[in-house]
Short mmCIF file of C-alpha atoms in Angstrom, two decimals:
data_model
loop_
_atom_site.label_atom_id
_atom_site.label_comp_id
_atom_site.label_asym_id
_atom_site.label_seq_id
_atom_site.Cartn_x
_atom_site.Cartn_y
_atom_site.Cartn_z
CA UNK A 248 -55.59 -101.82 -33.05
CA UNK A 249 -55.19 -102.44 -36.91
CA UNK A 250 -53.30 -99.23 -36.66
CA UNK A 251 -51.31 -99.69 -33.92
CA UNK A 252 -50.34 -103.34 -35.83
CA UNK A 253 -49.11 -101.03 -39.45
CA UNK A 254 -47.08 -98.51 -37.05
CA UNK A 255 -45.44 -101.71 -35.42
CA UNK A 256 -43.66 -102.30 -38.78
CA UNK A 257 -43.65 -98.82 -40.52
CA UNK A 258 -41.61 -98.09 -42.95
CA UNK A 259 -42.78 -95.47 -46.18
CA UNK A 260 -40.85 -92.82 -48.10
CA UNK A 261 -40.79 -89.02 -47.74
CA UNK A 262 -40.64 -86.29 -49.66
CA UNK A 263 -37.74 -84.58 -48.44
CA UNK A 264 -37.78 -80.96 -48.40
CA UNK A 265 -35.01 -78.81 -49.27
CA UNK A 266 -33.14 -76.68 -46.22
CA UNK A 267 -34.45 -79.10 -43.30
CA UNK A 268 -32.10 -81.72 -42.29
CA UNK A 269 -33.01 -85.65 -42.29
CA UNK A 270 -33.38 -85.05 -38.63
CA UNK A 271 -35.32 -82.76 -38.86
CA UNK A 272 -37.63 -84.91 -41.02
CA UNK A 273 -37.30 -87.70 -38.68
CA UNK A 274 -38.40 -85.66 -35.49
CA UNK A 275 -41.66 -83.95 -38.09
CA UNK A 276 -43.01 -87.49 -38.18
CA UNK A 277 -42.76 -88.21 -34.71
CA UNK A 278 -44.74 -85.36 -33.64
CA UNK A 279 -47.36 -86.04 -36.53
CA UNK A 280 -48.06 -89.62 -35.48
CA UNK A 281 -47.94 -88.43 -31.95
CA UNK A 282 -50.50 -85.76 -32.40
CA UNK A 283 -52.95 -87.52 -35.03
CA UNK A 284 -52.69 -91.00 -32.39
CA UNK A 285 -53.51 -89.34 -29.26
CA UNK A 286 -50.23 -89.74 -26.31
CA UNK A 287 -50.39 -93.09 -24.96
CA UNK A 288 -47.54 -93.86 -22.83
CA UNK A 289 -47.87 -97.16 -23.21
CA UNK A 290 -47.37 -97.01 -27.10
CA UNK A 291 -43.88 -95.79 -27.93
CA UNK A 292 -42.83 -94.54 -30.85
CA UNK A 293 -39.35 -94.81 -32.63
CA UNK A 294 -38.53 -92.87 -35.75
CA UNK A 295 -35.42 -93.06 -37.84
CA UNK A 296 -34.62 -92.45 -41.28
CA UNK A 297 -32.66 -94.86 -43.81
CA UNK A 298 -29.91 -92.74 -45.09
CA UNK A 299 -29.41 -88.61 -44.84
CA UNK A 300 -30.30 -86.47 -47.51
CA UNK A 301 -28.17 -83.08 -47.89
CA UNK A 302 -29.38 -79.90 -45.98
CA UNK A 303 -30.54 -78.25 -49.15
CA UNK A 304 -31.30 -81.74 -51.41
CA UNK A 305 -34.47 -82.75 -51.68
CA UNK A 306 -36.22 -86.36 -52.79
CA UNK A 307 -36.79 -90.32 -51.18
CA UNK A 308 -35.67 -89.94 -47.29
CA UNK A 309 -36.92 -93.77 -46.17
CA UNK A 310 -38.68 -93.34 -42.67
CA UNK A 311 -38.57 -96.27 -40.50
CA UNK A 312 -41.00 -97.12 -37.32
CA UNK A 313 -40.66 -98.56 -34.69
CA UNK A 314 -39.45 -102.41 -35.84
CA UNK A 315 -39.21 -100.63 -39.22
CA UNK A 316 -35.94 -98.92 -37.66
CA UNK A 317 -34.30 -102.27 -37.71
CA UNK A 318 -34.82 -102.99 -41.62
CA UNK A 319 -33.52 -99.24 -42.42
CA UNK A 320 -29.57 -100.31 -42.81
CA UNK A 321 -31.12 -102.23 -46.46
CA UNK A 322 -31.28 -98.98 -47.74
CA UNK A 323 -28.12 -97.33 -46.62
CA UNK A 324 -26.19 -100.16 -48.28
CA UNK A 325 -28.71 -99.91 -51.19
CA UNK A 326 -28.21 -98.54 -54.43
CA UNK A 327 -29.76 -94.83 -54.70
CA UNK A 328 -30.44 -92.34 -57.85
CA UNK A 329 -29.88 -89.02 -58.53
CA UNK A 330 -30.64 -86.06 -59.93
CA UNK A 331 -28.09 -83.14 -59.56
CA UNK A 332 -27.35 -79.69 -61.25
CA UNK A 333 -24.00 -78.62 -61.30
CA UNK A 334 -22.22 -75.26 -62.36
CA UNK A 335 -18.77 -74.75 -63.68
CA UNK A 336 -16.18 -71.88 -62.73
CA UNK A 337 -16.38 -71.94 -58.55
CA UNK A 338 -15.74 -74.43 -55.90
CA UNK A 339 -17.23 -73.60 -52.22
CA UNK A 340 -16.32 -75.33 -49.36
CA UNK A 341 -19.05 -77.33 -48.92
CA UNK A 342 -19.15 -78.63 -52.60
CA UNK A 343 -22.66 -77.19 -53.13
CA UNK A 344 -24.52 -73.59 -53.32
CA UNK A 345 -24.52 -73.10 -49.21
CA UNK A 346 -20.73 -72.93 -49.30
CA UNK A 347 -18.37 -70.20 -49.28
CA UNK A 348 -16.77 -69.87 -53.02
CA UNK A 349 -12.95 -70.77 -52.23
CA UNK A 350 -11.66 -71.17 -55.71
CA UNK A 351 -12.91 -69.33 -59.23
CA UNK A 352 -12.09 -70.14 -62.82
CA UNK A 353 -12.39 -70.38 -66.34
CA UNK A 354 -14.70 -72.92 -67.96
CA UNK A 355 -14.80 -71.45 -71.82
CA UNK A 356 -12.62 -74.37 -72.69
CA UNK A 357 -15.18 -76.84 -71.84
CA UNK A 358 -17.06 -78.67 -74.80
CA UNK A 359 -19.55 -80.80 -74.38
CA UNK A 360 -17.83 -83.97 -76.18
CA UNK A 361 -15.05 -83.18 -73.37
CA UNK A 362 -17.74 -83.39 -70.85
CA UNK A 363 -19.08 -86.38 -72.03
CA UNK A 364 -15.76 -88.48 -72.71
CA UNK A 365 -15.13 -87.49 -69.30
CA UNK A 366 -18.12 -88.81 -67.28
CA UNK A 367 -17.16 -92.90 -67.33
CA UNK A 368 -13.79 -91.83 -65.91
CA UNK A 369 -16.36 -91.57 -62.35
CA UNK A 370 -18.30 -94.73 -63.11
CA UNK A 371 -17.59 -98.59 -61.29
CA UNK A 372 -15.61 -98.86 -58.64
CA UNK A 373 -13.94 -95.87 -58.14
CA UNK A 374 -11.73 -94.35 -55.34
CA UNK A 375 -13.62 -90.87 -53.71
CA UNK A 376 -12.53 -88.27 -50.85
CA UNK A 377 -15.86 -87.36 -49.10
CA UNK A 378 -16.99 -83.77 -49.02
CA UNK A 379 -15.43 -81.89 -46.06
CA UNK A 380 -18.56 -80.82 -44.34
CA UNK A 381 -20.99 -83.96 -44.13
CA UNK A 382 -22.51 -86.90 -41.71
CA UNK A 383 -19.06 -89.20 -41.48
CA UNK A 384 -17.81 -89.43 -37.88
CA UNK A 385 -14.80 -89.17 -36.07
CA UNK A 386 -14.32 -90.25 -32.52
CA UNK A 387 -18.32 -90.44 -32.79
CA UNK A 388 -18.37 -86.18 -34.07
CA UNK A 389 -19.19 -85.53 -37.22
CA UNK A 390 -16.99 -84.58 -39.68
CA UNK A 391 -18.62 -81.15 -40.27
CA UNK A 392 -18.78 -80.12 -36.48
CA UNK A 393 -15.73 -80.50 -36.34
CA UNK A 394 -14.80 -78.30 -39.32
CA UNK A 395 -17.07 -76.01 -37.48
CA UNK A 396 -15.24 -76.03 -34.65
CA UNK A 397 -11.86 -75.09 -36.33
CA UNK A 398 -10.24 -78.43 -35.87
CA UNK A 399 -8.38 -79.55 -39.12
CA UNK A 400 -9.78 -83.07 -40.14
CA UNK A 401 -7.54 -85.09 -42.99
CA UNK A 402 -9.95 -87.15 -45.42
CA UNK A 403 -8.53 -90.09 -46.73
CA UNK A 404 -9.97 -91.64 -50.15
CA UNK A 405 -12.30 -94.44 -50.15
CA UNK A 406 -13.83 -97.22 -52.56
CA UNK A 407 -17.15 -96.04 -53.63
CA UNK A 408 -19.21 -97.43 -56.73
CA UNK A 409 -21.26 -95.45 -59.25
CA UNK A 410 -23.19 -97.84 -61.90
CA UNK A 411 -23.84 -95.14 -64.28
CA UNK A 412 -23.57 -91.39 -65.37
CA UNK A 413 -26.01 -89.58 -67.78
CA UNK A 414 -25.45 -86.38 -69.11
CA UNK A 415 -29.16 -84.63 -68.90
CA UNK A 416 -28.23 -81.19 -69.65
CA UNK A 417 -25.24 -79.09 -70.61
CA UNK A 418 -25.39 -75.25 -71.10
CA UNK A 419 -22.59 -74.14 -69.52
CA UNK A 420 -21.50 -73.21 -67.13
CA UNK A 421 -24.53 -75.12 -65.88
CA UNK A 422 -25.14 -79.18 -66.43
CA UNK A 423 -27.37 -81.52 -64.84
CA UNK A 424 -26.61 -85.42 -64.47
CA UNK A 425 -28.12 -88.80 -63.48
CA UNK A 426 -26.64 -90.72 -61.57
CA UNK A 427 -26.87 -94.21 -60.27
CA UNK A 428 -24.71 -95.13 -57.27
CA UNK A 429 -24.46 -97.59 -54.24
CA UNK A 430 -23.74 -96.87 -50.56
CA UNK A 431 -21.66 -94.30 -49.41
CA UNK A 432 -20.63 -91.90 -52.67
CA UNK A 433 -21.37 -88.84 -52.45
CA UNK A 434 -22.31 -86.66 -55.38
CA UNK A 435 -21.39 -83.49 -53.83
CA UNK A 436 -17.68 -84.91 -54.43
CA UNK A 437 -18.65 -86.19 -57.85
CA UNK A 438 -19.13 -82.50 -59.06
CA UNK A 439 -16.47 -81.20 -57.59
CA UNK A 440 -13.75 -83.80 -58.58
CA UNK A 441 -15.46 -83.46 -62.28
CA UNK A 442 -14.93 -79.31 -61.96
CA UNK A 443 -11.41 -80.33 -61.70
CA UNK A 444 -10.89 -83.40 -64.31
CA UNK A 445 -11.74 -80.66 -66.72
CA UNK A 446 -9.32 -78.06 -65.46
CA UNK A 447 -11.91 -76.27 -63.78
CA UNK A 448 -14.03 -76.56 -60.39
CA UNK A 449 -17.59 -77.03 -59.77
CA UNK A 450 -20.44 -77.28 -57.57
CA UNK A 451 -23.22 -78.69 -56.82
CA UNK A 452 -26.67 -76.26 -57.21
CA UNK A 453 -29.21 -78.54 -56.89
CA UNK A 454 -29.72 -82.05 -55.60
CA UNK A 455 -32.52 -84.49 -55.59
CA UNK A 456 -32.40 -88.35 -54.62
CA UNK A 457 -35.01 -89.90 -57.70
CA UNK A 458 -34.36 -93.40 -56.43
CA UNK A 459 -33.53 -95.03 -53.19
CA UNK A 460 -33.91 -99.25 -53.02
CA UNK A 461 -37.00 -100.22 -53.88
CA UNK A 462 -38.96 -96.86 -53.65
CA UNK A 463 -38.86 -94.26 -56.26
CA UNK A 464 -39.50 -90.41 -56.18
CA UNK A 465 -43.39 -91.00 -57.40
CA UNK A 466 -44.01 -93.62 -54.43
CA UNK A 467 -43.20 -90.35 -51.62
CA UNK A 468 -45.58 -88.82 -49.63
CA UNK A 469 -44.86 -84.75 -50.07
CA UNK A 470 -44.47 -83.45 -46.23
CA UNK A 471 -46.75 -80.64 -46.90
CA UNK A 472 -50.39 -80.99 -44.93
CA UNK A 473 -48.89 -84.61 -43.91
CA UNK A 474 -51.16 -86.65 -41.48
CA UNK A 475 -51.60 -89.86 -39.57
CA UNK A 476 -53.84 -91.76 -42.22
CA UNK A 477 -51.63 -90.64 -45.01
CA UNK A 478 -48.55 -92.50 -43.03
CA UNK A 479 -50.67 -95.25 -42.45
CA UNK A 480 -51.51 -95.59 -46.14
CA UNK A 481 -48.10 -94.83 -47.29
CA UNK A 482 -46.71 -98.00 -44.90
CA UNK A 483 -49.36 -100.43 -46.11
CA UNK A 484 -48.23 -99.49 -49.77
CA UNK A 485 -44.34 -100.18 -48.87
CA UNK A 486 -45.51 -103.79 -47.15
CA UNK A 487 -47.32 -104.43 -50.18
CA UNK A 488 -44.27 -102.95 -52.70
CA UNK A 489 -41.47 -104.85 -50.59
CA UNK A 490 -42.94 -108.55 -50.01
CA UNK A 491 -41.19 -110.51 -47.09
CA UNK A 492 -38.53 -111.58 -48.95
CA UNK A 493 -37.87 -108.64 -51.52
CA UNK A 494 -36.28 -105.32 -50.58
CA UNK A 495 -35.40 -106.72 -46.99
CA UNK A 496 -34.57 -110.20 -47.62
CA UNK A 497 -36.49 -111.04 -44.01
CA UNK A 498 -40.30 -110.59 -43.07
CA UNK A 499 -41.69 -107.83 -41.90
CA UNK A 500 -42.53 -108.65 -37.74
CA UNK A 501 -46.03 -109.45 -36.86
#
């Protein structure tokens, strides 16, 4: 029953993998705490996940069970960290590495002191066009179905905030970045509206989310070999990590 009782109020942090959507993710722990709790049709189970990680990004995806679900939407208005690689000279349509290159150009003239005076032009409150292909609906479609589907969407820019930009790296035309950002920006856009601040374009090679709310990279449990007592283990760590009136400003449900 004790188990039953964590699984009531589950919420832990994943590992996210790169090329598997958050979905994806979502619907792997389902069938793992399915499989490892023996079906019971009288105990359902209800999966979601607190915010979507990229395709090919990797890092904290916060999984939510059950009443956990209803404590998720604390971490998609949360503040979130991350680690991305970037290279100069090509834009894709997608803003990262799985996109078609669209535009190609020169980069030479970039100097790291540019680069750097640069970066706090992106940082506060800031005004940012999402990427064309990503989760945002229309009409309850996403934005990148209907791309897909040939239909010609118009993106309008919105207020976004980004705390702070780090400059990690810079050997060009590669660069890598820290960033620190709250709900909604999207770093794909970031790199590619940087790529063109220094008369260039960019793209994103390599993304990793370091940070999301109250659970860090470090606190994840990796999705490879992933079982039942290892979810168990990883909720009772985020009840104890996020008291009642911490990360979710409410109890967790008895």
């Amino acid at each position: 029953m004790e188990k039953y009782k964590l699984l009531k109020n589950g919420i832990f942090c994943l590992n996210k993998k790169e090329n598997m959507t958050s979905s994806n993710c979502v619907e792997f722990v389902k069938k793992i705490i399915m499989r490892d709790l023996g079906w019971n049709k009288r105990f359902k189970i209800k999966v979601g996940h607190g915010g979507t990680l990229d395709y090919d990004a990797s890092g904290v995806l916060v999984i939510g069970i059950n009443h956990g679900c209803k404590i998720l939407t604390h971490f998609l208005h949360g503040n979130k960290s991350y680690l991305v690689s970037g290279k100069f000279g090509e834009a894709t349509d997608t803003y990262n590495k799985l996109g078609k290159v669209i535009h190609s150009s020169p980069y030479d003239h970039i100097i790291k002191d540019t680069f750097l005076c640069v970066l706090p032009n992106f940082e506060g409150n800031i005004m940012q066009i999402p990427p064309p292909y990503c989760a945002l609906k229309i009409n309850g479609k996403r934005m990148s179905d209907l791309i897909r589907e040939g239909k010609t969407v118009h993106l309008s820019a919105r207020p976004v905030y980004c705390s702070d930009i780090q400059c990690i790296s810079f050997d060009l035309p590669h660069f890598t970045l820290l960033i620190s950002c709250g709900a909604g920006f999207y770093v794909r856009s970031l790199v590619h509206d940087l790529g063109i601040a220094l008369n260039s374009h960019a793209h994103v090679t390599k993304l990793c989310r370091i940070k999301q709310g109250s659970f860090i990279l470090e606190d994840c449990l990796p999705m490879e070999h992933l079982n039942l007592e290892q979810i168990l283990h990883g909720c009772y760590q985020a009840q104890s990590k996020c008291s009642a009136n911490d990360a979710f400003g409410k109890p967790f449900r008895n």
